[in-house]
Amino acid sequence: MGVITYINFQSGDKYKKQVLSQAQQKYQNRTMPAKRGAIYDRNGNILATSNKVYNVVLDCKAVNSDEDYLDPTVNALVTIFGLDEGELRTRLTSDKTRESQYQIVKKQVSMDDKKAFEDYCSIPDDTEMTMEEIQEKNNIQGVWFEEDYLRVYPYNELACDTLGFTFFPRYCGLWN
């Protein structure tokens, strides 16, 4: 206790300035997704489980940092995820969102869809692509994936009230 008091007395102002300068930096506050455990019946059948899914996040600021990034990024999102091109361009150019670094453009994307996007953006070592195609792939910017979990009830309505659910009863087939 005495050492802390001594340090505070001798160097308190120095540490206070350091803490205040760090506080001025921009920190993110986000909820970390957690995988809930599976629930089994007495015979070992799964009654509830969590599947990993992803949210597709668009960093408008990164895409808008160079005009060459706009078309390749929009084309990739439209091609792989079937998103509306007009809506994407609106998000990228709107005064409210063009500087945003966090715009969810699609929720609950499967691992396969995420992999398809990554494959679409990658350039194989033994590629026969033209320089223009390679440049277009390199210009896909500002798209990342946020991990999330989706609660799944394989037997729908069976015992969902007893098991509980993470959102409202729509997962139990009561309201669709």
Short mmCIF file of C-alpha atoms in Angstrom, two decimals:
data_model
loop_
_atom_site.label_atom_id
_atom_site.label_comp_id
_atom_site.label_asym_id
_atom_site.label_seq_id
_atom_site.Cartn_x
_atom_site.Cartn_y
_atom_site.Cartn_z
CA MET A 1 0.00 0.00 0.00
CA GLY A 2 2.84 2.36 0.84
CA VAL A 3 4.51 1.78 -2.54
CA ILE A 4 1.34 2.75 -4.41
CA THR A 5 1.03 5.94 -2.35
CA TYR A 6 4.69 6.79 -3.01
CA ILE A 7 4.35 6.21 -6.80
CA ASN A 8 1.16 8.26 -6.87
CA PHE A 9 2.86 11.11 -4.99
CA GLN A 10 6.06 11.08 -7.10
CA SER A 11 4.70 10.27 -10.60
CA GLY A 12 0.93 10.67 -10.34
CA ASP A 13 0.73 13.54 -12.85
CA LYS A 14 2.76 11.62 -15.43
CA TYR A 15 0.49 8.58 -15.23
CA LYS A 16 -2.64 10.73 -15.20
CA LYS A 17 -1.58 12.37 -18.50
CA GLN A 18 -0.84 8.97 -20.01
CA VAL A 19 -4.27 7.62 -19.04
CA LEU A 20 -6.04 10.72 -20.33
CA SER A 21 -4.23 10.55 -23.67
CA GLN A 22 -5.25 6.91 -24.04
CA ALA A 23 -8.84 7.77 -23.16
CA GLN A 24 -8.98 10.16 -26.11
CA GLN A 25 -8.29 7.32 -28.50
CA LYS A 26 -11.31 5.73 -30.11
CA TYR A 27 -12.32 2.47 -28.48
CA GLN A 28 -14.95 0.07 -29.74
CA ASN A 29 -17.64 -1.34 -27.55
CA ARG A 30 -19.07 -4.51 -28.97
CA THR A 31 -20.79 -7.59 -27.73
CA MET A 32 -18.73 -10.73 -28.12
CA PRO A 33 -20.77 -13.63 -29.47
CA ALA A 34 -20.82 -16.70 -27.29
CA LYS A 35 -21.59 -20.20 -28.37
CA ARG A 36 -24.23 -21.69 -26.17
CA GLY A 37 -23.96 -25.36 -25.39
CA ALA A 38 -26.07 -28.04 -27.01
CA ILE A 39 -29.05 -29.49 -25.16
CA TYR A 40 -29.68 -33.22 -25.45
CA ASP A 41 -32.55 -35.44 -24.44
CA ARG A 42 -31.95 -38.56 -22.35
CA ASN A 43 -31.32 -40.61 -25.53
CA GLY A 44 -28.61 -38.28 -26.78
CA ASN A 45 -30.72 -36.53 -29.44
CA ILE A 46 -29.93 -32.86 -29.90
CA LEU A 47 -32.87 -30.65 -28.92
CA ALA A 48 -31.06 -27.30 -29.25
CA THR A 49 -27.67 -26.30 -30.61
CA SER A 50 -25.78 -23.27 -31.86
CA ASN A 51 -24.45 -22.95 -35.39
CA LYS A 52 -21.67 -20.54 -36.33
CA VAL A 53 -22.77 -17.90 -38.84
CA TYR A 54 -21.31 -14.61 -40.01
CA ASN A 55 -22.50 -11.06 -40.56
CA VAL A 56 -21.08 -9.40 -43.67
CA VAL A 57 -19.76 -6.01 -42.63
CA LEU A 58 -18.94 -3.22 -45.05
CA ASP A 59 -16.34 -0.59 -44.18
CA CYS A 60 -17.61 2.30 -46.31
CA LYS A 61 -14.68 4.51 -45.36
CA ALA A 62 -12.17 1.95 -46.67
CA VAL A 63 -14.10 1.44 -49.92
CA ASN A 64 -14.39 5.21 -50.44
CA SER A 65 -10.70 5.79 -49.76
CA ASP A 66 -9.96 5.10 -53.45
CA GLU A 67 -12.45 5.36 -56.31
CA ASP A 68 -10.98 2.20 -57.86
CA TYR A 69 -12.34 0.15 -54.91
CA LEU A 70 -16.02 0.97 -55.42
CA ASP A 71 -17.03 -1.10 -58.47
CA PRO A 72 -15.01 -4.27 -57.67
CA THR A 73 -16.27 -4.35 -54.08
CA VAL A 74 -19.91 -3.80 -55.06
CA ASN A 75 -19.65 -6.39 -57.87
CA ALA A 76 -18.21 -9.00 -55.48
CA LEU A 77 -20.96 -8.45 -52.90
CA VAL A 78 -23.69 -8.60 -55.55
CA THR A 79 -22.22 -11.68 -57.25
CA ILE A 80 -21.62 -13.78 -54.13
CA PHE A 81 -24.36 -12.67 -51.74
CA GLY A 82 -27.02 -11.46 -54.19
CA LEU A 83 -27.22 -8.06 -52.51
CA ASP A 84 -29.00 -5.14 -54.16
CA GLU A 85 -26.45 -3.06 -56.08
CA GLY A 86 -28.41 0.18 -55.71
CA GLU A 87 -28.70 -0.22 -51.95
CA LEU A 88 -24.96 -0.89 -51.62
CA ARG A 89 -24.07 2.17 -53.70
CA THR A 90 -26.48 4.26 -51.62
CA ARG A 91 -24.79 3.15 -48.39
CA LEU A 92 -21.39 3.93 -49.85
CA THR A 93 -22.34 7.42 -51.04
CA SER A 94 -24.90 8.60 -48.47
CA ASP A 95 -23.82 11.45 -46.20
CA LYS A 96 -24.91 9.38 -43.18
CA THR A 97 -22.92 6.25 -43.98
CA ARG A 98 -20.05 7.02 -46.36
CA GLU A 99 -17.59 7.52 -43.47
CA SER A 100 -18.95 4.55 -41.50
CA GLN A 101 -16.63 1.65 -40.82
CA TYR A 102 -19.39 -0.69 -39.70
CA GLN A 103 -22.39 -1.35 -41.93
CA ILE A 104 -23.91 -4.83 -41.72
CA VAL A 105 -25.06 -5.64 -45.25
CA LYS A 106 -26.11 -9.25 -44.67
CA LYS A 107 -26.72 -11.31 -41.54
CA GLN A 108 -26.39 -15.01 -40.82
CA VAL A 109 -24.18 -15.98 -43.73
CA SER A 110 -22.99 -19.59 -43.68
CA MET A 111 -19.39 -20.72 -43.59
CA ASP A 112 -19.78 -21.90 -47.20
CA ASP A 113 -20.89 -18.44 -48.37
CA LYS A 114 -18.02 -16.83 -46.49
CA LYS A 115 -15.58 -19.24 -48.12
CA ALA A 116 -17.12 -18.56 -51.55
CA PHE A 117 -16.48 -14.84 -51.09
CA GLU A 118 -12.91 -15.45 -49.96
CA ASP A 119 -12.32 -17.72 -52.97
CA TYR A 120 -13.82 -15.09 -55.28
CA CYS A 121 -11.41 -12.48 -53.92
CA SER A 122 -8.29 -14.66 -53.92
CA ILE A 123 -5.77 -14.92 -56.74
CA PRO A 124 -4.39 -18.45 -57.22
CA ASP A 125 -0.63 -18.87 -57.61
CA ASP A 126 -1.01 -20.59 -60.98
CA THR A 127 -3.51 -18.07 -62.29
CA GLU A 128 -4.30 -17.45 -65.92
CA MET A 129 -6.05 -14.19 -65.08
CA THR A 130 -5.28 -11.01 -66.96
CA MET A 131 -3.67 -8.09 -65.20
CA GLU A 132 -7.03 -6.26 -65.23
CA GLU A 133 -8.75 -9.20 -63.50
CA ILE A 134 -5.97 -9.40 -60.90
CA GLN A 135 -6.21 -5.66 -60.28
CA GLU A 136 -9.99 -5.92 -59.89
CA LYS A 137 -9.61 -8.67 -57.27
CA ASN A 138 -6.98 -6.62 -55.43
CA ASN A 139 -9.38 -3.65 -55.39
CA ILE A 140 -12.04 -5.51 -53.39
CA GLN A 141 -11.68 -3.71 -50.08
CA GLY A 142 -13.59 -2.99 -46.91
CA VAL A 143 -15.49 -6.25 -46.50
CA TRP A 144 -15.07 -8.36 -43.40
CA PHE A 145 -16.97 -10.98 -41.48
CA GLU A 146 -18.22 -10.80 -37.93
CA GLU A 147 -18.68 -14.14 -36.17
CA ASP A 148 -22.04 -14.86 -34.60
CA TYR A 149 -24.07 -17.88 -33.49
CA LEU A 150 -27.58 -18.92 -34.43
CA ARG A 151 -29.61 -21.05 -32.06
CA VAL A 152 -31.22 -23.99 -33.86
CA TYR A 153 -33.99 -26.25 -32.61
CA PRO A 154 -33.97 -29.40 -34.81
CA TYR A 155 -37.36 -30.58 -33.55
CA ASN A 156 -38.97 -27.11 -33.82
CA GLU A 157 -41.85 -26.92 -31.34
CA LEU A 158 -40.92 -29.95 -29.26
CA ALA A 159 -40.20 -28.73 -25.72
CA CYS A 160 -39.02 -25.29 -26.84
CA ASP A 161 -40.85 -23.63 -23.95
CA THR A 162 -39.04 -25.92 -21.53
CA LEU A 163 -35.66 -25.50 -23.23
CA GLY A 164 -35.92 -21.75 -23.59
CA PHE A 165 -34.92 -19.68 -26.58
CA THR A 166 -32.56 -16.77 -27.24
CA PHE A 167 -34.96 -14.47 -29.02
CA PHE A 168 -38.73 -14.55 -29.33
CA PRO A 169 -40.79 -17.69 -30.02
CA ARG A 170 -40.39 -17.49 -33.80
CA TYR A 171 -37.58 -20.07 -33.53
CA CYS A 172 -40.03 -22.51 -32.02
CA GLY A 173 -42.35 -22.21 -35.00
CA LEU A 174 -44.99 -20.26 -33.04
CA TRP A 175 -44.70 -17.09 -35.12
CA ASN A 176 -43.14 -17.00 -38.56
#
